[in-house]
Structure formats: structure tokens, C-alpha cells
């Protein structure tokens, strides 16, 4: 009786412990953008890091949407061996102005990477897809890139959930790039320097040499004259 009773009491405890253990398992890695921060108004290179979270299926495609409310004028894609990248553009309701005063009427809206049969992201592996962006907007503190991850078994994971401050992280958060205020460089005053004394020119040196030569000749002539006068004044023997 005691053994049976102990088993009945232990069963709910085991179930509770199993439930607690299941909830304590850390969440799988998400699709993220690395690094997670960049300066407003700057050009930067980021990588969309894509882990394969499946036990059996491999990742074959990644589609990333760039925010339509904050378009980026310049987008360049770094090639990934075994993957084909296609950038789709869309017309802008409000053209972007460049530093040269030109207008940009369309911008990249989505980038889709597709793997060939030898380049799939296998379970337990990850891949990075690098993109150069700029100039980054100055009127927002974050860019949210909604992403779709497709597996070879047909599963599509939608990384599109917004992460709200003060609330738990959603199950499938969208990759987010935080934008920080740029720090203006502090102007510095170069130390004052005293100009070095100019070296004498060749012409001035030659003039000085000629003057000294003339003085030497004059002194020599005077000495010769005095010597002649002294010789004349000697009494004859």
C-alpha cells in the first residue's frame, strides 16, 4: 500500500518537473543582423546570420525585406558561394536626395538568397549573408528587417514579429538593427610653430666673401706701405 501510494504521489511531481524542464530549455537561435548597432547617416556592412534550427531539414532559401518606411539608397550584396542572390526594387513615393542633389526614385525592397543542392544550411550549422547599406536614415532609431526562412521539407519560418520594449521577446522576432546618434568629431587647433630662421642664401654668402677679400687686400696694401716707409728711414751704414 505504501509503495502504491508513493507512486501515485510521485507521478504528479514527475510531470510537474518534466513541464518545468521543458519550459526551462533555452530558445533556439534566431535569424539576426550582425552587428546589431550602427550610426545614423553612416554607411555600414551587416550580416544576416541564419542558423538551421531543424533536426532533419536543411535551409534552402532566405528572403529579407528592407523597411519600406525608411528606404536605403545604396545596397550592395556580397556573394556567398553556392547561393544566388536576387535584389528586387520598388518605386519610392518620395524620392531620396543624394549629397550631389540627385534624386533616387527606386530602392531595394527585398533580397532573396537561394542555395544550390550543395550549399544548403544543414541542421546544427549557420550561414551569414552580408550586405552593405547606406546612408542609414537619421529619423529613426531602428531598422526592422522581416525575414522568411525556407527549409527543404517545405517549412517556412516567418521571422517577422516586432520586439516591444518591456515585453517578452516574441517567438520569431524580426532581425533589428539599432541606430545610434553619430558623434561629431571634436575640432582641434594645431599648435603654433615658430618659423625657423632662414638660412643665408648663396648670393649673400658670396657677397660676404668678396667683402672680406677686399678688406684683406686693403690691410695687406697698408702693411706693405708701412714696411716700405720703415725701410727708407733706416740710417745708412
CSV table of C-alpha atoms in Angstrom, one decimal:
chain,number,residue,atom,x,y,z
A,1,UNK,CA,0.0,0.0,0.0
A,2,UNK,CA,2.8,2.4,0.9
A,3,UNK,CA,4.6,1.7,-2.4
A,4,UNK,CA,1.4,2.2,-4.5
A,5,UNK,CA,0.6,5.4,-2.6
A,6,UNK,CA,4.1,6.7,-3.1
A,7,UNK,CA,3.9,6.0,-6.8
A,8,UNK,CA,0.6,7.9,-7.1
A,9,UNK,CA,2.1,10.9,-5.2
A,10,UNK,CA,5.3,10.8,-7.3
A,11,UNK,CA,3.5,10.8,-10.7
A,12,UNK,CA,2.2,14.4,-10.5
A,13,UNK,CA,5.6,15.5,-9.2
A,14,UNK,CA,7.4,13.9,-12.1
A,15,UNK,CA,5.0,15.5,-14.6
A,16,UNK,CA,5.5,18.9,-13.0
A,17,UNK,CA,9.2,18.5,-13.1
A,18,UNK,CA,9.1,17.5,-16.7
A,19,UNK,CA,7.0,20.5,-17.6
A,20,UNK,CA,9.4,22.8,-15.7
A,21,UNK,CA,12.3,21.3,-17.5
A,22,UNK,CA,10.6,21.8,-20.9
A,23,UNK,CA,9.9,25.4,-20.2
A,24,UNK,CA,13.5,25.9,-18.9
A,25,UNK,CA,15.1,24.8,-22.2
A,26,UNK,CA,16.7,27.8,-23.8
A,27,UNK,CA,15.1,29.0,-27.1
A,28,UNK,CA,16.8,28.2,-30.3
A,29,UNK,CA,18.9,30.8,-32.0
A,30,UNK,CA,17.1,33.3,-34.2
A,31,UNK,CA,17.8,34.9,-37.5
A,32,UNK,CA,19.7,38.1,-36.5
A,33,UNK,CA,21.6,41.0,-38.0
A,34,UNK,CA,25.2,41.4,-37.0
A,35,UNK,CA,26.4,43.7,-35.7
A,36,UNK,CA,23.2,44.8,-34.0
A,37,UNK,CA,24.0,48.6,-34.0
A,38,UNK,CA,25.2,51.2,-36.5
A,39,UNK,CA,25.4,55.0,-36.6
A,40,UNK,CA,22.6,57.1,-38.2
A,41,UNK,CA,23.5,58.6,-41.5
A,42,UNK,CA,26.5,56.3,-41.9
A,43,UNK,CA,27.4,53.5,-44.4
A,44,UNK,CA,27.8,50.1,-42.8
A,45,UNK,CA,28.1,46.4,-43.7
A,46,UNK,CA,25.9,43.9,-41.8
A,47,UNK,CA,25.4,40.2,-42.0
A,48,UNK,CA,22.2,38.3,-41.7
A,49,UNK,CA,23.1,35.3,-39.6
A,50,UNK,CA,20.8,32.3,-40.3
A,51,UNK,CA,21.0,29.2,-38.1
A,52,UNK,CA,19.3,26.0,-39.1
A,53,UNK,CA,17.0,25.1,-36.2
A,54,UNK,CA,15.6,21.9,-37.6
A,55,UNK,CA,16.6,18.4,-36.6
A,56,UNK,CA,16.3,16.9,-40.1
A,57,UNK,CA,15.6,19.6,-42.7
A,58,UNK,CA,18.1,22.0,-44.3
A,59,UNK,CA,17.7,25.7,-45.1
A,60,UNK,CA,17.5,26.4,-48.8
A,61,UNK,CA,16.3,30.0,-49.0
A,62,UNK,CA,16.3,33.3,-47.1
A,63,UNK,CA,14.2,36.3,-48.1
A,64,UNK,CA,14.8,39.6,-46.3
A,65,UNK,CA,12.6,42.6,-46.6
A,66,UNK,CA,14.1,46.1,-46.2
A,67,UNK,CA,11.8,48.6,-44.4
A,68,UNK,CA,9.7,50.5,-46.8
A,69,UNK,CA,9.1,53.4,-44.5
A,70,UNK,CA,12.9,54.1,-44.3
A,71,UNK,CA,14.4,53.1,-47.7
A,72,UNK,CA,18.1,52.9,-48.2
A,73,UNK,CA,19.6,54.4,-51.3
A,74,UNK,CA,22.6,52.2,-51.7
A,75,UNK,CA,22.5,48.4,-51.2
A,76,UNK,CA,25.3,46.0,-52.2
A,77,UNK,CA,25.3,42.3,-51.8
A,78,UNK,CA,28.4,40.2,-51.0
A,79,UNK,CA,28.4,36.9,-53.0
A,80,UNK,CA,28.0,33.7,-51.0
A,81,UNK,CA,29.5,30.5,-52.6
A,82,UNK,CA,26.7,28.2,-53.7
A,83,UNK,CA,23.9,30.8,-53.2
A,84,UNK,CA,22.2,33.0,-55.8
A,85,UNK,CA,21.1,36.5,-54.6
A,86,UNK,CA,18.4,38.5,-56.3
A,87,UNK,CA,17.5,42.0,-55.2
A,88,UNK,CA,14.0,43.4,-56.1
A,89,UNK,CA,13.4,47.1,-56.3
A,90,UNK,CA,10.3,49.2,-55.7
A,91,UNK,CA,9.3,52.7,-56.7
A,92,UNK,CA,9.5,55.3,-53.9
A,93,UNK,CA,6.6,57.6,-53.1
A,94,UNK,CA,9.1,60.2,-52.0
A,95,UNK,CA,12.4,60.2,-53.9
A,96,UNK,CA,15.6,60.2,-51.9
A,97,UNK,CA,18.1,63.1,-52.3
A,98,UNK,CA,21.8,62.3,-52.6
A,99,UNK,CA,24.7,64.6,-51.5
A,100,UNK,CA,25.1,65.7,-55.1
A,101,UNK,CA,21.5,66.8,-55.3
A,102,UNK,CA,20.4,63.9,-57.5
A,103,UNK,CA,17.0,62.1,-56.9
A,104,UNK,CA,16.7,58.4,-56.4
A,105,UNK,CA,13.2,57.1,-57.4
A,106,UNK,CA,13.6,53.4,-56.5
A,107,UNK,CA,15.3,51.4,-53.8
A,108,UNK,CA,15.9,47.7,-52.9
A,109,UNK,CA,12.8,46.3,-51.2
A,110,UNK,CA,13.7,42.6,-50.8
A,111,UNK,CA,16.8,40.4,-51.2
A,112,UNK,CA,16.3,36.6,-51.8
A,113,UNK,CA,19.2,34.1,-51.4
A,114,UNK,CA,18.6,30.6,-52.8
A,115,UNK,CA,21.0,27.7,-52.3
A,116,UNK,CA,22.1,25.2,-54.8
A,117,UNK,CA,21.9,21.5,-53.8
A,118,UNK,CA,25.4,21.5,-52.3
A,119,UNK,CA,25.2,24.7,-50.3
A,120,UNK,CA,22.2,24.1,-48.0
A,121,UNK,CA,22.5,25.1,-44.4
A,122,UNK,CA,22.4,21.7,-42.6
A,123,UNK,CA,21.0,21.1,-39.1
A,124,UNK,CA,23.3,22.5,-36.4
A,125,UNK,CA,25.0,24.9,-38.9
A,126,UNK,CA,24.6,28.5,-39.8
A,127,UNK,CA,25.4,30.9,-42.7
A,128,UNK,CA,25.9,34.6,-42.9
A,129,UNK,CA,24.7,36.8,-45.8
A,130,UNK,CA,26.5,40.1,-45.9
A,131,UNK,CA,25.0,43.4,-47.2
A,132,UNK,CA,26.4,46.9,-47.5
A,133,UNK,CA,23.9,49.6,-46.6
A,134,UNK,CA,23.9,53.4,-46.7
A,135,UNK,CA,23.4,56.1,-45.9
A,136,UNK,CA,21.3,54.9,-43.0
A,137,UNK,CA,18.3,57.1,-42.1
A,138,UNK,CA,18.6,59.7,-39.4
A,139,UNK,CA,14.9,59.9,-38.4
A,140,UNK,CA,14.6,56.6,-36.7
A,141,UNK,CA,16.4,54.6,-34.0
A,142,UNK,CA,16.0,51.2,-35.6
A,143,UNK,CA,15.6,49.3,-38.9
A,144,UNK,CA,13.5,46.2,-38.8
A,145,UNK,CA,14.2,43.5,-41.5
A,146,UNK,CA,11.4,41.0,-41.7
A,147,UNK,CA,12.8,37.6,-42.9
A,148,UNK,CA,11.4,34.3,-44.2
A,149,UNK,CA,13.5,31.1,-43.8
A,150,UNK,CA,12.6,28.2,-46.0
A,151,UNK,CA,13.6,24.5,-45.4
A,152,UNK,CA,13.8,21.7,-47.9
A,153,UNK,CA,10.9,19.9,-46.3
A,154,UNK,CA,8.6,22.9,-47.2
A,155,UNK,CA,8.6,24.5,-43.8
A,156,UNK,CA,8.7,28.3,-43.8
A,157,UNK,CA,9.6,30.2,-40.6
A,158,UNK,CA,8.5,33.8,-40.6
A,159,UNK,CA,10.9,36.0,-38.6
A,160,UNK,CA,8.5,39.0,-38.6
A,161,UNK,CA,7.4,39.6,-35.0
A,162,UNK,CA,8.1,43.1,-33.5
A,163,UNK,CA,10.0,43.2,-30.3
A,164,UNK,CA,8.3,45.7,-28.0
A,165,UNK,CA,10.2,47.3,-25.0
A,166,UNK,CA,9.2,46.0,-21.6
A,167,UNK,CA,7.6,42.8,-23.1
A,168,UNK,CA,8.9,39.3,-23.5
A,169,UNK,CA,10.7,38.5,-26.7
A,170,UNK,CA,8.3,37.0,-29.3
A,171,UNK,CA,8.8,33.5,-30.6
A,172,UNK,CA,10.0,34.7,-34.0
A,173,UNK,CA,11.5,38.2,-33.7
A,174,UNK,CA,12.4,40.1,-36.8
A,175,UNK,CA,16.1,41.0,-37.2
A,176,UNK,CA,16.6,44.5,-36.0
A,177,UNK,CA,19.4,47.0,-36.5
A,178,UNK,CA,19.6,49.6,-33.7
A,179,UNK,CA,20.7,53.1,-35.0
A,180,UNK,CA,22.6,55.4,-32.7
A,181,UNK,CA,23.3,59.1,-32.9
A,182,UNK,CA,26.6,59.9,-34.7
A,183,UNK,CA,29.2,61.6,-32.6
A,184,UNK,CA,30.6,64.7,-34.3
A,185,UNK,CA,34.4,65.0,-34.3
A,186,UNK,CA,35.8,67.5,-31.8
A,187,UNK,CA,37.7,70.2,-33.7
A,188,UNK,CA,41.3,70.6,-32.7
A,189,UNK,CA,43.6,73.6,-33.0
A,190,UNK,CA,47.1,72.7,-34.3
A,191,UNK,CA,49.9,74.0,-32.1
A,192,UNK,CA,51.5,77.2,-33.2
A,193,UNK,CA,55.0,76.9,-34.6
A,194,UNK,CA,57.8,79.4,-34.7
A,195,UNK,CA,59.2,79.7,-38.2
A,196,UNK,CA,62.8,78.7,-38.4
A,197,UNK,CA,65.4,81.3,-39.3
A,198,UNK,CA,66.1,81.4,-43.0
A,199,UNK,CA,69.4,80.0,-44.0
A,200,UNK,CA,71.6,82.6,-45.7
A,201,UNK,CA,71.3,82.4,-49.5
A,202,UNK,CA,74.2,81.7,-51.8
A,203,UNK,CA,74.3,85.2,-53.1
A,204,UNK,CA,74.6,86.8,-49.6
A,205,UNK,CA,77.4,84.3,-48.7
A,206,UNK,CA,79.3,85.2,-51.9
A,207,UNK,CA,78.9,88.9,-51.1
A,208,UNK,CA,80.3,88.4,-47.6
A,209,UNK,CA,83.3,86.5,-49.0
A,210,UNK,CA,84.0,89.3,-51.5
A,211,UNK,CA,83.9,91.9,-48.8
A,212,UNK,CA,86.3,90.0,-46.6
A,213,UNK,CA,88.6,89.6,-49.6
A,214,UNK,CA,88.6,93.3,-50.3
A,215,UNK,CA,89.3,94.1,-46.6
A,216,UNK,CA,92.3,91.6,-46.7
A,217,UNK,CA,93.7,93.3,-49.8
A,218,UNK,CA,93.5,96.7,-48.2
A,219,UNK,CA,95.1,95.6,-45.0
A,220,UNK,CA,97.9,93.9,-47.0
A,221,UNK,CA,98.5,97.1,-49.0
A,222,UNK,CA,98.7,99.2,-45.8
A,223,UNK,CA,101.1,96.7,-44.3
A,224,UNK,CA,103.3,96.8,-47.4
A,225,UNK,CA,103.3,100.6,-47.4
A,226,UNK,CA,104.3,100.9,-43.8
A,227,UNK,CA,107.1,98.4,-44.4
A,228,UNK,CA,108.5,100.5,-47.3
A,229,UNK,CA,108.4,103.6,-45.2
A,230,UNK,CA,110.3,102.0,-42.4
A,231,UNK,CA,112.9,100.7,-44.8
A,232,UNK,CA,113.6,104.2,-46.2
A,233,UNK,CA,114.0,105.7,-42.7
A,234,UNK,CA,116.9,103.3,-41.7
A,235,UNK,CA,120.2,105.2,-41.4
A,236,UNK,CA,122.8,104.0,-43.9
A,237,UNK,CA,125.9,102.2,-42.5
